[in-house]
Amino acid sequence: MQHNKNIQWPEVSAPIAAAHPRKRQIHGDTVIDDYYWMIDYFKKGPRSAEVIDYLTAENTYTAVMLKETESFQEDLFREMKSRIKEKDESVPYFKNGYYYYSRTEEGNQYFKFCRKKGTLDADEELLLDIDHLAEGYAYYAAKGFSISPDNRLLAFSVDTVSRREYTVYIKNLETGEIYPDRIANTEGAAIWANDNQTLFYTAKNPVTLLSEKIMRHTLGTDTSTDVSVYEEKDNTNYIAVGKSKNGKYIIISSEGTLSSEIWLLDADLPNNDFKVFQPRRNDVLYTIVPLQDRFLILTNDDAINFRIMQCPLDKTDREHWTIFIAHRPDVLVSDIEEFRSFLAIAERKDGLTQLAIYDLNSQEQHYLDFGEVAYTVYPGINVEYNSEKLRYGYTSLVTPSSVYEYNMGDRSKTLLKQQEVLGGYDQSAYKTERIYAVARDGVRVPISLVYKEGIQLDGTAPLLQYAYGSYGASMDPSFSSNRLSLLDRGFIYALAHIRGGEEMGRQWYEDGKMMCKMNTFYDFVDCGKYLIEQRYTMPDHLYAQGGSAGGLLMGVVANIAAAQYQGIIAQVPFVDVVNTMLDETIPLTTNEYDEWGNPNESDAYFYMKSYSPYENIESKEYPNILVTTGLHDSQVQYFEPAKWVAKLRTVKTGNSILLLKTDMDYGHGGASGRFDYLKEIAMEYAFLFKLEGINH
């Protein structure tokens, strides 16, 4: 491992965590864990104070090590903030007689949620002032805005801790009164029945944070009397409740990685029982789209990349499904946006997103054309069923986020809004490429690249390689005004579309999960190797970044390819896979069995153990590593990165830098304000720039 020898770091001792050995015995395997005790703050155990002391000591150490970058961090923060249009407004959408939009004001961290009746020239109604509501809170997230069918009431959800536990509030939009109905421990969305009195919501277990029940609440009643209308017995499934676009159905969905199930209720009859659409079957996923005269079903039943089926409104069992659009092995169908006369079908082909428009009357289909080598297109906010106009979003590594309106009838399109980059942004000054690395098993892995025109591709440029690679989540090319601070200082940015995502179809995901998980890690390393071979960069200037499950990727990469990377940024990293998956009291654990495996089973245990970053730390030189986490993180608990760093400190050799920054106020997604999160990005960029000897 080579390091830039001329970079000076403060001569200060790093914190050394106390070792309190704990023995883990399972499947005939014994492991001593010196840092298991760091779970105590989460478990309210006897060493809670010791945990906080350790995290605080690490924060102090990080601050000292990065002290000389503080003014640079401030400059970077101001630079990124200066590109954001502070006084801005979203594209209004029309629903049930009103135009809805949000707007932001100069200097404020949050936003206002507003509407206008009938026309955009009407007087504004300020529905929620989030800037005002967030006053006094270190963290404030509001979401799930749901208007009653009579337009009088607004349900909205708030989380002030950053653990994704939302409380639902009801506001009377005519009087301004917030009703006493307050529903705690929810997923954050409440759905109105058509009587304007009944709400359905998803209740969470406050310990495991799993979504376990769908509840029914009647306005004006005590929430303790709310009725459970659905309870999920399979703790590997997530559940949710929503409403069909045509307003006819309340829909409960239960979905895991391997199976799903839908339950329906007539939205006019909220006190009736929900009825199952099609009972769950092993290895079969499906979602439904209600039309006026039938249901469409998007399913992987006998179709790995999904196909669209149809059935009558009164006969929904599998035996009544017929083919609407057949399966295509080279096209993944990912979503359907329904309208009275048209469908907009979101697909993936050759690693790129695309939109197909289907005319329900003529049964003809056509595609939208975009003309860039790597881009992302997706259906936008389309809440009006009786419309011929499709809103869609478009972006690429060089094209700012754009909202278009497409007339599906006459095929005309209008740009409604493009993200404004203040200070001027010249798209032609940046170049984007799509290249393919060949992984060690012969599979071609796409990489999307962006860099400033004029960069010498001779191996001397610094390069930041990013990926995720889990849950079938595709990391599509998108624009970031913050990223310009990297590109303008000579960095190349590479987005590796590795297995575990769904960029290349459903099989791409299947080949990067469970007992095939190593493909995810090898793909990333092999992409980095290819970037070096093609002279985009070299190991002295190659950096890696990933968060959450992408943080697991970072931990594995640090173990298996340490010499290939100069530095790594691991954000909220899932690095203690075996111990977390063995503990069902840790939030969300059982939901993850279909992704990683269940370590109570011997084969899964030993496979996980073979790659888990915490279990595989070796006495060797590691890259420079910056680790970030949040004390209140609900997805990856703080103790995973804390343990990982503590163990790395005592085992690794050499003089590479290892930093841990724990945010004591926030959770998995970081800061809630629209500017505060930039401070963490500024710190991460300053870390990279310091390693490159860039100081302004």
XYZ file of C-alpha atoms in Angstrom:
696
model
C 0.000 0.000 0.000
C 1.494 3.298 -1.052
C 0.704 6.532 0.728
C 1.359 10.153 -0.138
C 4.358 10.610 2.151
C 4.289 14.403 2.036
C 0.892 14.673 3.762
C 1.215 15.739 7.400
C -1.282 14.613 10.023
C -1.323 15.790 13.648
C 0.785 13.713 16.028
C -1.986 12.640 18.382
C -2.907 9.247 19.815
C -6.112 7.621 18.642
C -8.625 6.369 21.221
C -8.199 2.725 22.162
C -11.436 1.063 23.217
C -11.486 -1.242 26.217
C -11.711 -4.962 25.472
C -14.435 -6.887 27.305
C -14.310 -10.354 25.729
C -17.574 -12.156 24.966
C -17.759 -15.673 23.581
C -20.078 -16.565 20.668
C -20.657 -20.274 20.110
C -22.839 -21.615 17.311
C -22.578 -24.418 14.750
C -19.477 -25.718 16.560
C -17.718 -22.408 15.936
C -16.317 -20.252 18.757
C -15.562 -16.544 18.300
C -14.277 -14.099 20.912
C -15.704 -10.607 20.458
C -13.815 -7.942 22.434
C -16.198 -5.133 21.523
C -19.660 -6.647 21.764
C -20.203 -4.414 24.823
C -20.665 -1.406 22.524
C -24.259 -2.535 22.037
C -24.985 -1.453 25.614
C -26.214 2.061 24.827
C -28.752 0.567 22.418
C -29.704 -2.189 24.892
C -29.608 0.211 27.878
C -26.937 -2.011 29.407
C -24.444 -1.322 32.215
C -21.749 0.105 29.926
C -23.993 2.724 28.251
C -21.935 5.622 29.601
C -18.710 3.937 28.480
C -20.131 3.692 24.950
C -20.918 7.419 24.835
C -17.478 8.233 26.237
C -15.832 6.160 23.503
C -17.889 7.699 20.683
C -17.162 11.162 22.059
C -13.440 10.397 22.222
C -13.496 9.257 18.598
C -15.323 12.451 17.590
C -12.698 14.527 19.389
C -9.900 12.595 17.658
C -11.529 13.095 14.241
C -11.915 16.821 14.903
C -8.236 17.117 15.852
C -7.048 15.108 12.843
C -9.114 17.205 10.439
C -8.601 20.520 12.255
C -6.388 22.035 9.596
C -9.145 21.354 7.022
C -11.802 23.248 9.023
C -11.591 26.469 7.017
C -11.527 24.413 3.792
C -14.611 22.544 4.994
C -16.316 25.897 5.585
C -15.356 26.995 2.080
C -16.677 23.744 0.612
C -19.922 24.075 2.572
C -20.449 27.642 1.332
C -19.492 26.629 -2.197
C -22.031 23.776 -2.310
C -24.716 25.846 -0.582
C -24.165 28.704 -3.038
C -25.249 26.455 -5.924
C -28.628 25.760 -4.324
C -31.482 28.065 -5.203
C -32.682 28.957 -1.717
C -35.959 30.526 -2.784
C -37.531 27.826 -4.926
C -40.780 26.080 -5.700
C -41.702 22.559 -6.824
C -43.712 21.933 -9.978
C -47.376 22.109 -8.905
C -49.484 18.987 -9.388
C -53.264 18.934 -9.725
C -55.487 16.734 -7.587
C -59.202 16.882 -6.921
C -59.607 20.571 -7.765
C -56.396 21.935 -6.238
C -52.815 22.590 -7.306
C -50.346 21.400 -4.644
C -46.688 22.422 -4.335
C -43.939 23.084 -1.824
C -41.699 26.121 -1.701
C -38.535 27.108 0.098
C -37.402 30.503 1.325
C -34.061 32.241 1.577
C -32.067 31.082 4.606
C -34.601 28.495 5.793
C -33.698 24.820 6.179
C -37.141 23.354 5.501
C -40.173 24.213 3.350
C -43.811 25.239 3.148
C -46.515 22.912 1.795
C -49.160 24.905 -0.094
C -52.080 24.726 -2.493
C -54.190 26.901 -4.773
C -57.803 26.217 -5.711
C -58.702 25.661 -9.347
C -56.019 27.817 -10.943
C -52.401 28.799 -10.292
C -53.585 32.429 -10.207
C -55.699 31.757 -7.099
C -54.647 32.842 -3.607
C -52.174 30.579 -1.846
C -53.260 28.436 1.085
C -50.345 27.672 3.416
C -51.137 24.140 4.615
C -47.994 23.385 6.648
C -45.073 25.625 7.554
C -42.334 23.062 8.220
C -39.792 25.835 8.868
C -41.940 26.946 11.806
C -42.809 23.453 13.043
C -39.140 22.403 13.072
C -38.042 25.249 15.339
C -36.238 23.944 18.430
C -35.555 20.484 16.980
C -32.095 19.211 16.015
C -33.886 16.850 13.623
C -37.314 17.222 12.035
C -38.738 15.164 9.193
C -42.282 15.626 7.922
C -43.802 13.426 5.232
C -46.871 11.439 4.192
C -49.038 14.452 3.367
C -52.500 13.020 2.692
C -55.561 15.163 1.900
C -59.053 13.869 2.679
C -61.330 13.336 -0.350
C -63.426 16.407 0.622
C -60.213 18.535 0.663
C -60.862 19.668 4.279
C -58.359 17.637 6.312
C -54.639 16.962 6.063
C -52.918 13.968 7.641
C -49.146 14.341 7.997
C -46.381 12.484 9.828
C -43.424 13.707 11.869
C -40.193 12.128 13.161
C -38.086 14.253 15.543
C -35.561 11.567 16.556
C -34.396 10.188 13.184
C -35.382 6.586 13.870
C -38.131 6.577 11.232
C -40.820 6.274 13.884
C -43.468 8.741 12.779
C -46.376 10.293 14.661
C -49.438 11.054 12.520
C -51.240 14.374 13.049
C -54.512 15.627 11.547
C -55.020 19.283 10.597
C -58.326 20.943 9.741
C -57.446 23.090 6.722
C -60.503 25.317 7.159
C -59.922 26.256 10.820
C -56.165 25.579 11.153
C -56.811 23.346 14.172
C -54.537 20.376 14.824
C -56.843 17.635 16.123
C -56.031 15.785 19.349
C -55.804 12.509 17.367
C -52.072 11.671 17.515
C -51.011 8.274 16.288
C -47.517 7.249 17.439
C -45.114 4.524 16.201
C -46.168 4.511 12.548
C -44.350 4.098 9.233
C -45.366 7.618 8.336
C -48.350 7.533 5.983
C -52.063 7.642 6.764
C -54.590 6.789 4.050
C -58.101 8.255 3.919
C -61.189 6.208 3.218
C -63.831 7.954 1.143
C -65.942 8.863 4.204
C -63.382 11.543 5.260
C -63.514 10.073 8.774
C -61.484 6.873 8.594
C -57.712 6.533 8.311
C -55.577 3.449 7.754
C -51.931 3.387 8.828
C -49.008 1.012 9.360
C -48.051 0.428 13.006
C -44.451 -0.372 13.974
C -43.068 -2.530 16.731
C -41.161 0.057 18.844
C -38.360 -2.429 19.626
C -37.680 -4.205 16.315
C -39.083 -1.292 14.228
C -40.791 -3.890 12.029
C -44.079 -2.962 10.370
C -46.431 -5.485 11.918
C -50.046 -4.269 11.696
C -52.342 -2.179 9.547
C -54.641 -0.213 11.842
C -57.921 1.653 11.336
C -58.523 4.947 13.118
C -61.770 6.902 13.261
C -61.453 10.648 13.738
C -62.287 11.839 17.236
C -61.715 8.467 18.910
C -58.908 7.540 21.279
C -56.027 5.936 19.367
C -55.922 3.141 21.979
C -59.211 1.903 20.497
C -57.879 1.737 16.932
C -58.729 -1.535 15.205
C -56.178 -3.928 13.738
C -57.392 -4.827 10.234
C -54.305 -6.806 9.202
C -51.426 -8.427 11.069
C -48.305 -9.722 9.327
C -47.201 -13.125 10.634
C -44.102 -13.416 8.446
C -41.369 -11.296 10.006
C -39.355 -11.296 6.780
C -42.033 -9.205 5.008
C -42.622 -5.460 5.021
C -46.201 -4.198 4.941
C -47.753 -0.946 3.768
C -51.166 0.554 3.057
C -52.125 2.833 0.181
C -54.982 3.892 -2.051
C -55.506 3.267 -5.748
C -55.160 6.266 -8.044
C -58.779 5.935 -9.150
C -59.856 6.262 -5.499
C -61.794 3.003 -5.421
C -59.615 0.770 -3.241
C -57.618 0.768 -0.032
C -54.698 -1.591 -0.724
C -52.578 -3.470 1.801
C -49.341 -4.885 0.436
C -47.094 -7.403 2.170
C -43.798 -7.999 0.427
C -40.487 -9.655 1.113
C -37.657 -10.509 -1.200
C -39.279 -13.792 -2.188
C -43.056 -13.455 -1.938
C -45.837 -10.895 -1.758
C -49.550 -10.612 -1.084
C -52.197 -7.929 -1.681
C -55.417 -7.297 0.277
C -58.209 -5.023 -0.982
C -61.053 -3.010 0.528
C -63.712 -0.866 -1.128
C -62.712 2.686 -0.079
C -66.433 3.560 0.284
C -66.888 0.823 2.924
C -64.010 1.274 5.409
C -65.551 -0.898 8.137
C -65.764 -3.966 5.902
C -63.109 -6.683 5.934
C -60.163 -6.675 3.548
C -60.138 -9.498 0.999
C -57.023 -11.203 -0.323
C -56.312 -10.611 -4.024
C -54.172 -13.742 -4.472
C -52.684 -15.673 -1.511
C -48.883 -15.534 -1.323
C -46.875 -18.226 -3.031
C -43.204 -19.086 -2.600
C -40.889 -17.202 -4.958
C -43.745 -15.190 -6.511
C -43.903 -11.394 -6.285
C -46.803 -9.331 -7.566
C -48.248 -5.831 -7.395
C -51.571 -4.669 -8.820
C -52.930 -1.696 -10.757
C -56.722 -1.196 -10.696
C -58.208 0.099 -13.944
C -61.863 0.895 -14.633
C -62.624 -2.520 -16.094
C -59.894 -4.887 -14.801
C -56.809 -5.312 -12.673
C -53.324 -5.361 -14.123
C -50.796 -7.515 -12.264
C -47.037 -6.935 -12.453
C -45.480 -10.266 -11.476
C -42.392 -12.453 -11.729
C -44.593 -15.574 -11.817
C -42.849 -17.694 -14.463
C -41.106 -14.490 -15.629
C -37.852 -13.541 -13.901
C -37.871 -10.002 -15.383
C -41.603 -9.615 -14.653
C -44.520 -9.485 -17.046
C -47.918 -7.797 -16.958
C -51.014 -9.952 -16.490
C -54.685 -8.971 -16.268
C -57.820 -10.299 -14.575
C -61.486 -9.319 -14.091
C -62.388 -7.043 -11.175
C -64.385 -9.824 -9.493
C -62.062 -12.790 -10.225
C -58.576 -12.100 -8.923
C -57.183 -15.587 -8.182
C -54.177 -16.714 -10.217
C -56.287 -19.068 -12.338
C -58.041 -16.029 -13.853
C -54.850 -14.175 -14.837
C -54.128 -13.843 -18.552
C -51.169 -12.258 -20.334
C -51.380 -8.523 -21.032
C -47.713 -7.905 -21.951
C -45.537 -11.004 -22.271
C -42.212 -11.582 -20.524
C -39.082 -10.431 -22.363
C -35.789 -11.897 -21.134
C -33.854 -8.710 -21.989
C -36.305 -6.205 -20.418
C -37.090 -5.772 -16.723
C -40.543 -4.274 -16.126
C -40.310 -2.284 -12.893
C -43.419 -0.108 -12.574
C -46.765 0.848 -14.122
C -48.276 4.330 -13.930
C -51.971 4.076 -14.783
C -54.335 6.608 -16.374
C -57.860 6.204 -17.712
C -56.722 5.785 -21.328
C -52.969 5.193 -21.070
C -50.275 3.320 -19.193
C -46.725 4.557 -18.649
C -44.536 1.486 -18.129
C -41.114 1.887 -16.501
C -38.580 -0.624 -17.808
C -34.864 -1.412 -17.809
C -32.870 -2.610 -20.781
C -29.083 -2.882 -21.138
C -28.678 -1.244 -17.751
C -30.683 1.877 -18.654
C -34.148 3.020 -17.634
C -36.805 3.620 -20.284
C -40.469 4.623 -20.496
C -43.035 2.902 -22.704
C -46.433 4.496 -23.360
C -49.323 2.071 -23.934
C -52.625 3.304 -25.387
C -55.419 1.277 -23.758
C -57.822 2.121 -26.587
C -55.668 1.449 -29.670
C -53.413 -1.077 -27.845
C -50.382 0.575 -29.461
C -47.118 1.168 -27.619
C -44.246 3.602 -28.168
C -41.087 4.633 -26.308
C -39.710 8.009 -25.289
C -36.223 8.840 -26.621
C -33.556 10.626 -24.557
C -30.306 10.629 -26.532
C -27.622 10.326 -23.795
C -25.283 7.373 -23.203
C -26.139 7.122 -19.498
C -29.180 8.709 -17.865
C -32.115 8.070 -15.556
C -35.798 8.521 -16.382
C -38.694 7.756 -14.050
C -42.416 8.530 -13.645
C -42.906 11.676 -11.554
C -45.905 12.767 -9.487
C -48.975 11.575 -11.390
C -51.933 11.671 -9.026
C -54.708 12.520 -11.483
C -56.273 9.397 -13.017
C -58.326 11.261 -15.664
C -55.387 12.796 -17.480
C -53.495 12.310 -20.740
C -50.405 14.060 -19.389
C -47.533 12.127 -17.883
C -45.068 13.839 -15.555
C -41.639 12.281 -15.639
C -38.239 13.040 -14.185
C -35.013 12.994 -16.152
C -31.390 13.380 -15.103
C -27.884 12.221 -15.955
C -24.404 12.716 -14.570
C -24.258 16.018 -16.493
C -27.963 16.961 -16.835
C -29.566 18.610 -13.780
C -32.794 17.054 -12.491
C -35.604 17.930 -14.879
C -39.385 17.551 -14.787
C -41.160 17.057 -18.107
C -44.824 16.822 -19.009
C -45.545 14.460 -21.885
C -48.881 14.427 -23.685
C -49.456 10.736 -24.327
C -52.122 11.538 -26.904
C -50.322 13.923 -29.273
C -46.785 12.912 -28.128
C -45.644 16.464 -27.377
C -43.419 17.206 -24.393
C -42.774 20.301 -22.314
C -39.915 20.987 -19.903
C -41.651 22.274 -16.771
C -38.607 22.761 -14.560
C -34.901 22.025 -14.475
C -32.812 22.213 -11.333
C -31.135 25.602 -11.362
C -27.442 25.595 -10.453
C -26.659 29.059 -9.152
C -23.373 30.635 -10.124
C -23.639 29.189 -13.588
C -23.260 25.629 -14.829
C -21.916 24.789 -18.279
C -22.986 21.237 -19.115
C -20.575 21.116 -22.059
C -17.638 21.524 -19.655
C -18.170 17.982 -18.349
C -17.983 14.638 -20.089
C -19.879 11.465 -19.286
C -19.000 7.943 -20.434
C -20.420 4.443 -20.165
C -17.769 1.705 -20.064
C -17.779 -1.979 -19.137
C -15.373 -3.821 -16.863
C -15.057 -7.594 -17.158
C -15.381 -9.257 -13.740
C -13.279 -12.265 -12.795
C -16.072 -14.667 -13.813
C -16.375 -13.074 -17.271
C -19.477 -10.955 -16.600
C -19.504 -7.418 -18.083
C -20.223 -4.793 -15.390
C -21.322 -1.296 -16.502
C -19.595 1.795 -15.094
C -20.943 5.334 -15.561
C -18.244 8.034 -15.483
C -18.193 11.817 -15.319
C -15.262 14.219 -15.306
C -14.282 17.723 -16.357
C -13.318 18.171 -19.990
C -9.547 18.435 -20.313
C -8.686 15.926 -17.581
C -5.677 13.872 -18.633
C -6.613 10.186 -18.689
C -3.053 9.080 -18.022
C -3.488 7.529 -14.575
C -2.695 10.671 -12.599
C -6.268 11.832 -11.925
C -7.880 11.071 -8.554
C -11.026 8.956 -8.921
C -13.915 8.310 -6.520
C -15.624 4.961 -7.152
C -19.130 4.588 -5.726
C -21.565 1.658 -5.553
C -24.296 0.073 -3.442
C -25.090 -3.412 -4.721
C -27.884 -4.767 -2.504
C -31.663 -5.233 -2.245
C -32.074 -4.905 -6.004
C -31.623 -1.130 -5.587
C -30.266 0.308 -8.811
C -27.785 3.172 -8.601
C -28.730 5.075 -11.721
C -26.713 8.019 -13.129
C -27.982 11.302 -11.705
C -26.804 14.871 -11.398
C -25.378 16.312 -8.191
C -24.474 19.983 -7.877
C -22.399 19.055 -4.799
C -20.308 16.680 -6.926
C -19.095 19.652 -8.979
C -16.807 20.501 -6.035
C -15.028 17.194 -6.697
C -15.032 17.396 -10.480
C -13.803 20.980 -10.587
C -10.774 19.943 -8.504
C -9.802 17.221 -10.934
C -11.625 14.163 -9.603
C -13.247 11.584 -11.856
C -16.475 10.093 -10.469
C -17.261 6.464 -11.311
C -20.582 4.803 -10.547
C -20.176 1.015 -10.668
C -23.410 -0.858 -11.472
C -22.430 -4.037 -9.643
C -24.452 -7.186 -9.045
C -26.875 -7.008 -6.138
C -28.634 -4.080 -7.806
C -31.161 -4.561 -10.608
C -29.554 -2.401 -13.289
C -29.160 -5.321 -15.692
C -32.388 -7.108 -14.765
C -33.684 -9.283 -11.968
C -30.956 -11.920 -12.417
C -28.375 -9.196 -11.717
C -29.911 -8.927 -8.251
C -30.255 -12.674 -7.728
C -26.562 -13.108 -8.575
C -25.537 -10.616 -5.869
C -27.409 -11.788 -2.769
C -27.505 -14.648 -0.262
C -24.909 -17.287 -1.183
C -23.823 -15.278 -4.248
C -22.977 -12.141 -2.253
C -19.259 -12.295 -2.995
C -20.075 -11.356 -6.616
C -21.054 -7.880 -5.353
C -17.677 -7.334 -3.711
C -15.610 -8.869 -6.511
C -17.470 -6.767 -9.104
C -16.523 -3.578 -7.287
C -12.882 -4.551 -6.928
C -12.705 -5.676 -10.567
C -14.260 -2.380 -11.704
C -11.565 -0.530 -9.763
C -8.912 -2.729 -11.332
C -10.274 -1.997 -14.803
C -10.260 1.755 -14.141
C -6.579 1.453 -13.238
C -5.800 -0.687 -16.302
C -7.526 1.847 -18.568
C -5.431 4.649 -17.051
C -8.306 6.595 -15.570
C -6.388 6.501 -12.265
C -3.914 4.461 -10.215
C -3.999 2.947 -6.697
C -2.350 6.042 -5.168
C -5.318 8.105 -6.372
C -8.230 5.636 -6.236
C -10.906 6.118 -3.575
C -14.046 4.143 -2.701
C -17.309 5.241 -1.121
C -20.509 3.484 -0.081
C -23.216 3.732 2.561
C -25.335 1.306 4.602
C -25.232 -1.981 2.639
C -22.760 -0.091 0.443
C -20.811 0.439 3.665
C -20.647 -3.345 4.022
C -19.171 -3.303 0.528
C -16.565 -0.792 1.735
C -15.661 -3.005 4.690
C -15.168 -6.049 2.489
C -13.168 -4.059 -0.076
C -10.887 -2.811 2.715
C -10.230 -6.437 3.663
C -9.810 -8.020 0.221
C -8.305 -5.188 -1.868
C -6.550 -2.891 0.602
C -3.601 -2.185 -1.710
C -5.875 -1.051 -4.555
C -7.330 1.965 -2.722
C -5.731 5.057 -1.220
C -8.809 5.901 0.833
C -12.301 4.692 1.704
C -15.398 6.533 2.969
C -17.808 4.148 4.722
C -21.115 5.848 5.562
C -23.351 4.185 8.194
C -21.728 0.852 7.271
C -23.346 -2.553 7.895
C -20.084 -4.245 8.911
C -20.970 -6.715 11.695
C -23.168 -8.958 9.594
C -23.111 -12.183 11.622
C -23.735 -10.726 15.084
C -26.501 -8.432 13.851
C -28.268 -11.158 11.899
C -28.123 -13.465 14.926
C -29.906 -10.918 17.152
C -33.624 -10.687 16.374
C -34.072 -7.829 18.867
C -32.023 -5.512 16.652
C -34.363 -3.483 14.432
C -35.225 -4.951 11.031
C -33.027 -8.076 11.418
C -35.606 -10.704 10.468
C -36.675 -8.677 7.422
C -33.147 -9.183 6.117
C -32.980 -13.005 6.082
C -34.017 -13.182 2.415
C -31.214 -10.798 1.474
C -28.266 -12.149 3.471
C -29.440 -15.511 4.801
C -30.316 -16.679 8.291
C -27.119 -17.400 10.297
C -29.030 -19.800 12.517
C -28.578 -22.101 9.533
C -25.038 -23.445 9.320
C -24.334 -22.809 5.604
C -25.552 -19.214 5.791
C -23.587 -18.589 8.998
C -20.247 -19.712 7.601
C -20.793 -17.908 4.278
C -21.616 -14.627 6.059
C -18.691 -15.107 8.379
C -16.398 -15.536 5.367
C -17.041 -11.943 4.210
C -18.314 -9.990 7.252
C -15.861 -7.060 7.556
C -15.691 -7.185 11.355
C -14.898 -10.890 11.400
C -12.143 -10.684 8.767
C -9.897 -7.843 9.917
C -6.258 -8.857 9.431
C -2.892 -7.676 10.663
C -1.901 -5.724 7.540
C -1.855 -2.224 6.090
C -5.299 -0.793 5.352
C -6.278 2.216 3.247
C -7.046 5.525 4.935
C -10.647 5.201 6.147
C -13.298 7.709 7.229
C -16.347 6.141 8.894
C -19.576 8.016 9.638
C -22.569 6.908 11.690
C -25.530 8.286 13.656
C -26.280 7.508 17.289
C -30.006 7.150 16.522
C -29.631 5.163 13.306
C -32.575 2.786 12.894
C -31.227 0.887 9.884
C -27.590 0.231 10.834
C -27.061 0.735 14.543
C -24.118 2.905 15.673
C -22.351 -0.006 17.397
C -21.483 -1.757 14.126
C -19.130 0.932 12.780
C -17.907 1.667 16.330
C -16.861 -1.962 16.901
C -15.316 -2.167 13.454
C -13.172 0.913 14.020
C -12.150 -0.223 17.516
C -10.984 -3.598 16.202
C -9.261 -2.110 13.156
C -7.268 0.204 15.434
C -5.772 -2.685 17.392
C -5.167 -5.079 14.480
C -4.131 -3.063 11.428
C -0.492 -2.189 10.823
C 1.126 0.826 9.166
C 0.347 4.506 9.485
C -2.892 4.905 7.529
C -5.510 7.218 9.006
C -8.686 5.788 10.574
C -11.438 8.211 11.619
C -14.902 7.654 13.127
C -17.458 10.482 13.200
C -20.701 9.780 15.081
C -23.494 12.282 14.769
C -25.115 12.424 18.190
C -28.331 14.040 16.867
C -29.143 12.178 13.666
C -29.833 8.730 12.292
C -29.459 6.770 9.057
C -30.205 9.562 6.598
C -28.154 12.238 8.329
C -29.380 15.791 8.877
C -32.978 16.717 8.040
C -32.425 20.309 6.928
C -31.672 21.093 3.296
C -28.276 22.636 4.138
C -27.018 20.858 7.291
C -26.255 17.629 5.410
C -23.759 19.564 3.301
C -21.474 19.826 6.326
C -20.925 16.061 6.321
C -20.262 16.078 2.579
C -17.784 18.925 3.099
C -15.982 16.831 5.735
C -15.869 13.798 3.429
C -14.572 15.856 0.514
C -11.981 17.525 2.764
C -10.780 14.048 3.780
C -10.329 13.079 0.119
C -8.679 16.380 -0.766
C -6.276 16.119 2.166
C -5.172 12.689 0.933
C -4.626 14.195 -2.510
C -2.755 17.215 -1.204
C -5.521 19.555 -2.451
C -6.099 22.388 0.012
C -8.362 24.887 -1.709
